[in-house]
XYZ file of C-alpha atoms in Angstrom:
435
model
C 115.933 86.447 73.692
C 114.086 84.499 70.680
C 116.882 84.400 68.573
C 119.644 82.858 70.765
C 115.882 80.682 70.750
C 115.757 79.825 67.295
C 119.442 79.148 67.528
C 118.196 76.265 69.822
C 116.286 75.052 68.135
C 117.589 74.782 65.241
C 120.895 72.880 66.711
C 118.291 70.596 68.452
C 116.746 70.121 64.445
C 120.249 69.536 63.469
C 121.342 67.030 66.383
C 117.700 65.131 66.476
C 118.280 64.258 62.701
C 121.730 64.223 62.426
C 121.455 60.904 65.852
C 118.454 60.156 63.785
C 120.821 59.150 60.955
C 123.779 57.838 62.586
C 121.439 55.436 64.371
C 119.947 53.696 61.569
C 122.456 53.699 59.961
C 124.887 51.937 63.083
C 121.393 49.051 62.532
C 122.273 49.299 59.137
C 125.360 47.841 59.561
C 125.152 45.291 62.135
C 121.846 43.587 60.190
C 124.200 42.636 57.107
C 126.742 41.576 59.871
C 124.968 39.312 61.985
C 121.534 39.041 60.016
C 119.791 37.296 63.335
C 116.837 38.250 64.654
C 118.867 39.522 67.961
C 120.392 42.154 66.118
C 117.258 42.478 64.070
C 115.662 43.593 68.096
C 118.594 45.143 68.805
C 118.581 47.786 65.642
C 114.834 47.837 66.438
C 115.638 49.362 70.159
C 117.550 52.565 68.716
C 115.514 53.321 66.373
C 112.733 54.162 69.082
C 115.847 55.762 70.927
C 116.577 58.177 68.312
C 112.463 58.700 67.477
C 112.191 59.129 71.268
C 115.029 62.588 70.930
C 114.264 63.887 68.029
C 109.855 63.815 70.103
C 111.569 65.111 73.277
C 113.424 67.545 71.516
C 110.547 68.612 69.666
C 108.406 68.414 72.985
C 110.705 70.999 74.413
C 110.888 72.872 71.415
C 106.940 73.729 71.716
C 106.505 74.182 74.782
C 110.147 77.291 74.390
C 107.876 78.651 71.745
C 104.614 78.552 73.434
C 106.361 80.590 76.365
C 108.287 82.972 74.407
C 104.663 83.936 72.654
C 102.937 84.328 76.194
C 105.609 86.242 76.947
C 106.142 88.672 74.050
C 101.885 89.392 74.279
C 102.054 89.892 78.031
C 103.857 92.698 77.031
C 102.052 94.114 73.517
C 98.820 94.347 76.437
C 101.609 96.168 79.437
C 102.567 97.999 76.200
C 98.762 99.125 75.152
C 97.579 99.856 78.877
C 101.047 101.962 79.351
C 99.652 104.090 76.160
C 95.962 104.051 77.589
C 97.992 104.962 80.874
C 99.553 107.758 79.303
C 96.833 108.994 77.886
C 95.028 109.738 81.026
C 97.462 111.407 82.613
C 97.040 113.830 80.505
C 94.201 114.318 80.310
C 94.270 114.679 84.064
C 96.526 117.128 83.748
C 94.733 119.216 81.239
C 91.996 119.182 83.631
C 94.177 119.620 87.044
C 94.991 122.825 84.879
C 91.716 123.903 84.222
C 90.525 123.706 87.600
C 93.843 125.304 88.857
C 93.962 128.394 86.306
C 89.350 128.669 87.489
C 90.358 129.218 91.589
C 93.037 131.824 90.922
C 90.951 133.830 88.426
C 87.328 133.640 89.495
C 86.992 131.990 92.942
C 88.238 135.069 95.206
C 88.691 132.775 98.698
C 88.319 135.167 101.299
C 91.775 135.477 104.414
C 89.151 134.766 108.107
C 86.893 131.988 105.667
C 89.557 129.899 103.958
C 91.920 130.139 107.264
C 88.828 129.361 109.564
C 88.472 126.787 107.650
C 91.848 125.509 107.852
C 92.286 126.151 111.294
C 89.020 124.141 112.144
C 90.626 120.852 110.103
C 94.262 121.205 112.225
C 92.469 121.202 116.098
C 90.251 118.352 115.045
C 93.862 116.781 113.833
C 95.229 118.238 116.802
C 92.154 116.865 119.531
C 92.754 112.249 117.861
C 96.895 113.123 118.430
C 96.097 113.224 121.923
C 94.798 110.084 122.226
C 98.724 108.926 121.394
C 98.057 105.515 122.466
C 95.268 104.779 119.660
C 95.410 103.812 115.971
C 93.711 106.660 114.841
C 96.341 108.672 116.983
C 99.253 107.064 115.308
C 97.736 107.472 111.597
C 97.336 111.241 112.494
C 101.241 111.464 113.672
C 102.935 109.801 110.618
C 100.664 111.864 108.934
C 102.106 114.467 110.599
C 106.267 113.747 110.006
C 105.428 112.640 106.475
C 102.686 114.125 104.819
C 100.652 112.387 102.547
C 103.484 109.325 101.782
C 102.866 107.827 104.490
C 99.324 106.547 103.349
C 102.064 105.745 100.549
C 103.745 102.658 102.566
C 101.601 99.083 102.208
C 101.173 98.936 106.059
C 98.847 102.079 105.128
C 98.268 102.314 101.270
C 94.805 101.139 101.451
C 93.640 103.791 104.463
C 91.649 106.651 103.165
C 91.641 108.227 106.490
C 90.172 108.288 110.256
C 85.985 109.409 109.994
C 86.856 112.897 112.030
C 88.818 113.640 108.880
C 86.575 112.474 106.001
C 83.521 113.939 106.240
C 82.873 118.541 107.365
C 80.305 120.064 109.082
C 78.835 123.669 107.396
C 77.527 123.997 111.362
C 79.148 123.427 115.069
C 76.143 122.490 116.619
C 75.819 119.957 114.131
C 79.199 118.049 113.785
C 79.121 118.413 117.585
C 75.665 116.560 118.409
C 77.183 114.154 115.193
C 79.923 113.514 116.151
C 78.141 112.619 119.947
C 75.877 110.901 117.907
C 78.308 108.041 116.352
C 80.128 107.860 118.933
C 84.491 108.470 120.287
C 85.228 105.033 119.007
C 83.906 105.210 115.595
C 84.804 109.227 115.428
C 88.089 107.697 116.145
C 87.483 104.836 113.206
C 90.325 103.876 110.630
C 88.289 103.496 107.376
C 90.382 101.645 104.782
C 88.794 100.562 101.143
C 89.533 96.514 101.161
C 89.697 94.130 103.357
C 93.160 93.350 103.090
C 93.855 97.278 103.801
C 92.202 95.746 107.226
C 93.937 92.353 107.036
C 97.000 94.592 107.074
C 96.743 96.479 109.894
C 97.122 93.716 112.103
C 98.697 89.692 111.984
C 98.173 87.118 115.012
C 100.402 84.297 115.610
C 99.227 80.755 115.277
C 96.823 80.349 118.671
C 95.604 83.592 117.847
C 97.176 87.024 119.610
C 98.065 89.870 118.537
C 101.992 89.841 116.326
C 102.688 92.885 118.690
C 106.186 93.889 116.124
C 104.164 94.222 112.856
C 101.123 96.253 111.115
C 99.756 99.056 112.898
C 101.145 97.247 116.672
C 104.672 97.827 115.235
C 104.169 100.460 113.525
C 103.119 102.265 116.841
C 105.581 101.261 118.943
C 109.049 102.441 116.786
C 107.329 105.921 116.806
C 107.092 105.913 120.191
C 102.971 105.683 120.407
C 102.176 101.691 122.115
C 98.271 100.759 120.414
C 97.022 100.164 123.422
C 93.263 98.725 123.030
C 90.863 98.470 121.106
C 89.667 100.381 117.468
C 87.292 100.068 115.331
C 88.238 99.588 111.361
C 86.013 100.721 108.052
C 86.135 98.697 105.657
C 84.346 100.021 102.555
C 84.116 97.454 100.066
C 81.975 95.452 102.690
C 79.571 97.649 103.345
C 75.758 97.708 101.341
C 76.181 101.047 99.941
C 73.455 103.334 98.648
C 71.710 101.849 96.226
C 68.241 105.296 95.070
C 69.298 107.794 93.185
C 71.073 110.900 93.909
C 69.479 114.934 93.733
C 69.577 115.790 90.227
C 73.110 118.374 89.110
C 74.194 118.518 93.462
C 77.632 118.939 93.008
C 77.922 116.930 96.698
C 76.390 113.690 94.871
C 73.383 114.413 98.160
C 70.749 110.562 98.490
C 67.724 111.270 96.676
C 66.318 110.264 100.454
C 61.884 110.892 100.552
C 61.544 113.840 103.169
C 59.020 112.746 106.210
C 55.824 114.500 105.851
C 51.669 115.792 106.555
C 49.228 114.902 106.050
C 48.441 118.395 104.571
C 51.896 116.651 102.690
C 54.427 119.672 104.052
C 57.713 118.473 106.156
C 56.739 118.370 110.169
C 58.208 122.019 111.673
C 62.415 122.383 112.826
C 63.404 119.556 110.045
C 66.675 120.439 108.500
C 66.586 117.486 107.010
C 69.224 114.247 106.424
C 72.002 113.780 108.682
C 73.941 111.267 105.544
C 73.142 115.011 103.272
C 74.944 117.816 105.757
C 78.406 115.922 105.532
C 80.275 117.703 102.916
C 82.026 115.404 101.118
C 85.722 115.962 100.313
C 85.430 116.006 95.591
C 87.895 113.293 95.861
C 86.034 111.264 97.701
C 82.887 111.665 96.242
C 82.930 109.075 93.109
C 84.725 106.145 93.044
C 86.267 104.805 95.976
C 84.909 101.174 95.988
C 86.100 98.943 92.718
C 81.678 99.149 92.232
C 82.240 102.670 91.930
C 80.971 103.899 94.569
C 81.981 106.950 96.777
C 81.641 107.406 100.792
C 78.365 109.125 100.454
C 77.110 106.029 100.274
C 79.338 103.965 101.004
C 80.583 105.064 104.722
C 78.331 107.629 105.451
C 75.573 106.229 104.701
C 75.960 103.090 107.189
C 76.489 105.571 109.915
C 73.942 107.452 109.265
C 71.592 105.520 107.455
C 68.376 108.061 107.584
C 68.710 109.376 110.193
C 67.329 113.199 110.218
C 67.840 116.302 112.225
C 65.609 118.803 113.425
C 66.090 122.414 115.076
C 64.790 121.210 118.379
C 63.814 118.321 121.105
C 60.445 119.525 121.045
C 60.102 119.625 116.719
C 61.377 116.293 116.596
C 59.313 114.800 119.305
C 56.009 116.526 117.434
C 57.474 114.013 114.647
C 57.866 111.157 116.166
C 55.356 109.136 114.375
C 57.108 110.812 111.136
C 60.912 108.852 112.617
C 62.421 105.073 111.498
C 65.886 105.391 111.673
C 66.393 107.833 114.487
C 66.338 112.089 114.626
C 69.161 115.010 116.484
C 68.220 118.021 117.931
C 70.816 120.491 117.832
C 69.785 121.669 121.282
C 70.856 117.935 121.878
C 68.570 115.585 122.066
C 68.442 111.692 120.310
C 66.444 109.547 119.955
C 68.870 105.671 118.287
C 65.835 104.847 116.886
C 62.358 103.253 116.701
C 61.179 102.884 121.036
C 65.324 103.680 121.580
C 65.828 106.893 123.379
C 69.073 108.837 124.467
C 68.553 111.084 127.687
C 70.269 112.910 130.025
C 72.295 116.679 129.394
C 74.056 116.219 125.769
C 78.046 115.679 125.794
C 80.613 117.127 123.551
C 82.641 115.550 121.973
C 86.926 116.606 121.418
C 86.510 114.475 118.300
C 84.025 116.243 116.124
C 83.808 116.624 112.733
C 85.720 120.247 111.026
C 83.440 122.801 109.127
C 83.682 123.016 105.850
C 84.582 125.179 103.048
C 81.997 127.136 101.858
C 82.663 127.317 97.378
C 78.702 128.301 96.622
C 79.770 130.404 93.581
C 81.317 127.414 91.854
C 79.837 127.049 88.395
C 78.189 123.830 86.978
C 81.314 124.289 84.218
C 83.056 123.255 86.673
C 82.064 120.676 88.863
C 81.585 118.525 85.369
C 85.024 118.955 84.797
C 85.638 118.312 88.163
C 83.375 114.138 88.439
C 85.737 114.034 84.561
C 88.356 114.139 86.974
C 87.750 112.170 88.913
C 86.300 109.013 86.685
C 89.575 109.526 84.661
C 91.288 108.839 88.037
C 89.580 105.416 89.181
C 89.736 104.331 85.510
C 93.983 104.618 86.428
C 93.494 103.466 89.162
C 91.560 100.219 88.022
C 94.703 99.759 84.748
C 96.790 100.184 86.874
C 96.216 97.736 87.979
C 95.335 95.646 84.445
C 99.364 96.426 84.837
C 100.449 94.837 87.692
C 98.373 91.426 87.348
C 100.222 91.371 83.069
C 103.410 92.790 84.782
C 102.887 89.729 87.300
C 101.924 86.700 84.713
C 104.666 88.421 81.969
C 107.512 87.291 85.160
C 106.041 84.541 85.642
C 105.935 83.312 82.339
C 109.567 84.535 81.915
C 110.320 82.790 85.134
C 109.099 79.100 82.991
C 110.289 79.941 79.617
C 114.171 80.081 81.842
C 113.587 77.150 84.044
C 112.497 75.583 80.254
C 115.543 76.784 78.972
C 117.992 75.680 81.318
C 116.159 71.840 80.258
C 116.661 72.187 76.809
C 119.989 73.317 77.046
C 120.221 70.333 79.748
C 118.838 68.664 77.001
C 120.599 69.145 73.750
C 124.062 68.195 75.707
C 122.780 64.298 76.901
C 121.383 64.683 73.114
C 124.770 65.271 71.662
C 127.330 63.348 73.723
C 125.122 60.137 73.275
C 125.194 61.148 68.972
C 128.900 60.760 69.571
C 128.830 57.387 71.194
C 126.664 56.403 68.392
C 129.337 57.832 65.248
C 132.413 56.522 67.314
C 130.506 52.785 68.025
C 129.083 53.023 63.900
C 132.686 54.026 63.031
C 134.228 51.208 65.324
C 131.408 48.717 62.999
C 132.895 50.266 59.462
C 136.643 48.856 60.520
C 135.439 46.006 61.587
C 133.907 45.335 57.963
C 136.575 46.545 55.983
């Protein structure tokens, strides 16, 4: 590319020099033949034209050289970014191998525990699939058919999952109470990382009506599950995250929340903890899901539960009423939505609840340190890929502008060549007349 550009530039310089020289020669012949003011004015006009040709040629050359440097700069940037990505890929692979070896040699899991964990997840998905015309049901059906590739298509690539599938709970009673507290609509909510992902799920006509042939509506129709009714979508980057400290050396990165205390300094009887910390989050979602580096616990689950307290019994919860500021629930069915707002009546078990968590209490601290570093590297890789995409866009734009400018330059050279030829011919005629 750049070699042909230099050839064009050299040709343009020669042409401009030749054109200027020929015009001056014509002007000198005309002046010697007539010597009048009119011919002097004609000579000046021709010189100005020659200067204009030279100036235009130089400007086009400068523009091409500037665009060429811009292309080279973006290509160098992309090369550097690719090198960074390759180094991260190698480090991530090494860590994955190390973690895999650890699991195979040091972490035997009983068959019953493994099957129980998997069965619980399958049951949650099966219950979601029964809601055929829901957004959650459509996305789960898509994942069931296409596996992890389901969330790589443009429509769903920013979808993290469904609320009910993004957290796990050790105790079945707690899972049922948390699900009841959130309600079916929230448990079935779609979670997106960014607002662009939210916008991709639904588009609108100019009059505000929904375009049923695109977004999640179009996807549902294409797999025989037409979407019906409203559905919640939660955007992580628009949530106000928890900004406090985390419990030190906790592999689950639980929030360091101030526990309720009686006057004697002890926790109230029956207090089990905060709901936001009783949710187990998969390691891949603990870190760096948002551009600001926040994970799922301090964004999604903190937004849903805040400082919701969990008690063993309703009686324990009511005894601790003066210490409850952001709501509470008990394993036997008691619910306080917020200060002064009580949920009475019989408890209701939802069919969609959080699945059972997989216990990993035997894992050493070193394992989690390696896992944390790997998650951090994956987050950095995502940022690098965004930088590469941005640089590629700038490179494509620079190449496009370069081609446009080159065509403009070639057209200018053709016109200048024709213009110079005409004046060479005229100069020859003038010399013939003088002789």
